[in-house]
Amino acid sequence: MLLNDSARACCGPKHVEVGHEEYMATQTLLITDDPFRNADIPTRRKLAHLVKSVKDSGGTARIFSSMHVSGGQLALYSGIAAVLRFPLPDLEHIEV
């Protein structure tokens, strides 16, 4: 998706959060399991809420093991990414 239609993909916690919370645009959430194992409790709760919210809005959430190659690749993109239902070209201009 990053190569074909980059306006329908976003990476990084802030971009994914804004894309979902403000626009309800998340079709597929991609996240590694690292934050669920290593992060502090408020961060884990926030991510668990994000996963639940994406599922409640009709999207899918995929959690990748950081021990697998796919999880390692996702970790290179900050460990969290989303495929969006519709293009949001202005999303990449949000300050992190």
Short mmCIF file of C-alpha atoms in Angstrom, two decimals:
data_model
loop_
_atom_site.label_atom_id
_atom_site.label_comp_id
_atom_site.label_asym_id
_atom_site.label_seq_id
_atom_site.Cartn_x
_atom_site.Cartn_y
_atom_site.Cartn_z
CA MET A 1 0.00 0.00 0.00
CA LEU A 2 2.91 2.34 0.72
CA LEU A 3 4.10 1.91 -2.86
CA ASN A 4 0.73 1.86 -4.66
CA ASP A 5 -1.27 4.51 -2.79
CA SER A 6 0.74 6.12 -0.01
CA ALA A 7 -2.17 8.39 0.99
CA ARG A 8 -4.04 5.25 2.13
CA ALA A 9 -1.28 4.12 4.50
CA CYS A 10 0.21 5.66 7.58
CA CYS A 11 2.97 4.70 9.99
CA GLY A 12 3.74 5.78 13.51
CA PRO A 13 1.62 6.00 16.63
CA LYS A 14 0.52 9.62 16.23
CA HIS A 15 -0.47 9.30 12.56
CA VAL A 16 -2.36 6.05 13.15
CA GLU A 17 -4.13 7.50 16.18
CA VAL A 18 -5.21 10.67 14.37
CA GLY A 19 -6.29 8.71 11.29
CA HIS A 20 -8.53 6.51 13.39
CA GLU A 21 -9.77 8.79 16.17
CA GLU A 22 -10.54 11.84 14.01
CA TYR A 23 -11.49 10.27 10.69
CA MET A 24 -12.42 6.62 11.56
CA ALA A 25 -10.37 5.74 8.49
CA THR A 26 -8.55 2.61 9.72
CA GLN A 27 -9.37 -0.45 7.67
CA THR A 28 -6.48 -2.62 8.94
CA LEU A 29 -4.32 -1.90 11.96
CA LEU A 30 -0.88 -3.49 11.96
CA ILE A 31 1.00 -3.57 15.25
CA THR A 32 3.86 -5.53 16.78
CA ASP A 33 3.47 -7.27 20.11
CA ASP A 34 6.41 -5.38 21.67
CA PRO A 35 4.36 -2.51 23.16
CA PHE A 36 1.98 -5.01 24.75
CA ARG A 37 4.86 -6.81 26.46
CA ASN A 38 7.30 -4.02 27.27
CA ALA A 39 5.43 -0.73 27.56
CA ASP A 40 4.05 0.80 30.71
CA ILE A 41 0.45 0.15 31.72
CA PRO A 42 -1.07 3.41 30.35
CA THR A 43 0.55 2.79 26.96
CA ARG A 44 -0.72 -0.80 26.87
CA ARG A 45 -4.23 0.36 27.78
CA LYS A 46 -4.13 3.02 25.08
CA LEU A 47 -3.06 0.48 22.45
CA ALA A 48 -5.62 -2.08 23.63
CA HIS A 49 -8.30 0.61 23.35
CA LEU A 50 -7.09 1.44 19.83
CA VAL A 51 -7.28 -2.23 18.79
CA LYS A 52 -10.78 -2.56 20.25
CA SER A 53 -11.93 0.68 18.65
CA VAL A 54 -10.68 -0.41 15.21
CA LYS A 55 -12.52 -3.73 15.55
CA ASP A 56 -15.70 -2.00 16.78
CA SER A 57 -15.66 0.29 13.73
CA GLY A 58 -15.55 -2.68 11.36
CA GLY A 59 -11.81 -2.78 10.78
CA THR A 60 -9.32 -5.53 11.46
CA ALA A 61 -6.34 -5.53 13.77
CA ARG A 62 -3.31 -7.70 13.10
CA ILE A 63 -0.78 -8.17 15.88
CA PHE A 64 2.61 -9.42 14.67
CA SER A 65 5.17 -11.21 16.78
CA SER A 66 8.38 -9.25 17.04
CA MET A 67 10.19 -12.60 16.84
CA HIS A 68 8.87 -13.18 13.30
CA VAL A 69 10.29 -11.59 10.16
CA SER A 70 7.04 -9.72 9.46
CA GLY A 71 7.07 -8.21 12.95
CA GLY A 72 10.69 -7.21 12.49
CA GLN A 73 9.84 -5.45 9.24
CA LEU A 74 6.94 -3.64 10.89
CA ALA A 75 9.25 -2.59 13.72
CA LEU A 76 11.30 -0.72 11.12
CA TYR A 77 8.19 1.43 10.53
CA SER A 78 7.85 2.27 14.25
CA GLY A 79 5.95 -0.91 15.10
CA ILE A 80 2.52 0.42 14.20
CA ALA A 81 0.92 1.17 10.85
CA ALA A 82 -2.52 1.31 9.29
CA VAL A 83 -4.13 0.74 5.92
CA LEU A 84 -6.83 3.37 5.55
CA ARG A 85 -10.30 3.05 4.03
CA PHE A 86 -9.83 6.23 2.04
CA PRO A 87 -6.87 8.50 1.23
CA LEU A 88 -5.79 11.05 3.82
CA PRO A 89 -2.95 12.96 2.14
CA ASP A 90 -2.86 15.63 4.88
CA LEU A 91 -2.13 13.00 7.52
CA GLU A 92 1.57 12.90 6.67
CA HIS A 93 1.90 16.62 7.48
CA ILE A 94 0.90 16.20 11.12
CA GLU A 95 3.73 16.99 13.50
CA VAL A 96 4.85 14.05 15.59
#
